[in-house]
Coordinates of C-alpha atoms in Angstrom, one line a residue:
X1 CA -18.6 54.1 -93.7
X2 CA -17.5 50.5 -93.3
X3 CA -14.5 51.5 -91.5
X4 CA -16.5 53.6 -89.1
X5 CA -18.3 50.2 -88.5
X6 CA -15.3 47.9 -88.3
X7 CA -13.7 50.4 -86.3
X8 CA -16.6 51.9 -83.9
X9 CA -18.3 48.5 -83.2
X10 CA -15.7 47.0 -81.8
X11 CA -14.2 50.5 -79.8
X12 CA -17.6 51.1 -78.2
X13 CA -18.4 47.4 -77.0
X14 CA -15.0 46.9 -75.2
X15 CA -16.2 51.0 -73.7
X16 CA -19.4 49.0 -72.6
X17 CA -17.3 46.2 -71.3
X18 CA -14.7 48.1 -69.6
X19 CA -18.0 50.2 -68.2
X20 CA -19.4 47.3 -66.4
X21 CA -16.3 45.5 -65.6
X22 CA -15.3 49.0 -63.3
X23 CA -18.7 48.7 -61.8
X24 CA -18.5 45.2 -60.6
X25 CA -15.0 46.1 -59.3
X26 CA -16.2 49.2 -57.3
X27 CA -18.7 47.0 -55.7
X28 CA -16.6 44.1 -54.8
X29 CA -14.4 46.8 -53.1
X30 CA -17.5 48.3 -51.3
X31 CA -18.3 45.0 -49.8
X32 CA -14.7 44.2 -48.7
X33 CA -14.4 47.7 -47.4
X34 CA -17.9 46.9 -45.0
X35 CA -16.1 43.5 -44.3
X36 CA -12.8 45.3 -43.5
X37 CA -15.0 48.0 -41.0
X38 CA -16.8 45.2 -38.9
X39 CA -13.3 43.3 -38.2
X40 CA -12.1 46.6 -37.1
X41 CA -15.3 46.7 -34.7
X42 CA -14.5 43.4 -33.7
X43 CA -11.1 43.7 -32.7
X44 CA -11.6 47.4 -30.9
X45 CA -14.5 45.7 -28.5
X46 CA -12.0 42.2 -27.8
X47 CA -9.2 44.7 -27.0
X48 CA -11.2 46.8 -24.9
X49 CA -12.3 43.4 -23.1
X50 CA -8.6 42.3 -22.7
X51 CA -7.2 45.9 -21.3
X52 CA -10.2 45.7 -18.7
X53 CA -8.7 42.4 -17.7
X54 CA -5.2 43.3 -17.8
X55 CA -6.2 46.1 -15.7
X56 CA -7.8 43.6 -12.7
X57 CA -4.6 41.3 -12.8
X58 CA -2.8 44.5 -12.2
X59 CA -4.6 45.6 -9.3
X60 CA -4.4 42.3 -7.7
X61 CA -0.9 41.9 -8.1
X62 CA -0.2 45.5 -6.6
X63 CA -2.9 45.2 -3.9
X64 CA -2.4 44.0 -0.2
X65 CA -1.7 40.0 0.3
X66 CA -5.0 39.2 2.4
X67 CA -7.5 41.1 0.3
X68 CA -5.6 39.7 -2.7
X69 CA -6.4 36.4 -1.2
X70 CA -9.9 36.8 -0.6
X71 CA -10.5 37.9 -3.9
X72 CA -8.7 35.0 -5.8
X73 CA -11.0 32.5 -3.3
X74 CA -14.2 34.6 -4.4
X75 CA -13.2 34.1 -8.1
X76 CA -12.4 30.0 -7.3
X77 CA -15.6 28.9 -5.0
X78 CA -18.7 29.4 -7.2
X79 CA -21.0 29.7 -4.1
X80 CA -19.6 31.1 -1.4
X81 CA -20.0 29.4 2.8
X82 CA -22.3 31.4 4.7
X83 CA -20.2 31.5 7.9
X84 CA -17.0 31.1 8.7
X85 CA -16.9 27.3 9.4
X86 CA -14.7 25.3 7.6
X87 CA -15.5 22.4 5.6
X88 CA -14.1 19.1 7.3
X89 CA -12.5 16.2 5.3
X90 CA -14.8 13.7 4.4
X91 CA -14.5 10.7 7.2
X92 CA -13.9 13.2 9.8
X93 CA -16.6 13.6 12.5
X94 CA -17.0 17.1 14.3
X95 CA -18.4 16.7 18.0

């Protein structure tokens, strides 16, 4: 009987702490796991960001020279001239 106690004690509290111990570890991993899944999300949307930009500079560098142009100068002026009169240098006078 008092080896049964000795014994069993002891055999059934590390059972109870190897129990929890194996829990806490299973959750730890659950959280990394949802961690891991929303870096992957993450990294899949900035991809699909930098193909759609890899795909303009491809189109501009294989289109024509003029529309090319036009296109970087609509990308550079913020707010576009109305017309198609050039801006003159500051000290200049037009007549």
């Amino acid at each position: 009987m008092v080896a049964l106690i000795v014994i069993g004690l002891p055999v059934m509290f590390l059972m109870i702490l190897a129990n929890r111990f194996f829990k806490f570890r299973e959750k730890q991993l659950e959280v990394e796991a949802m961690n891991a899944a929303e870096k992957a999300a993450q990294y899949a949307a900035r991809s699909g960001e930098l193909e759609n930009r890899v795909r303009v500079l491809e189109q501009i560098v294989t289109d024509g020279g003029a529309q090319t142009a036009a296109q970087i100068e609509a990308l550079r002026d913020p707010n576009p001239r109305r017309g198609s009169r050039k801006a003159l240098p500051s000290g200049d006078i037009a007549s």
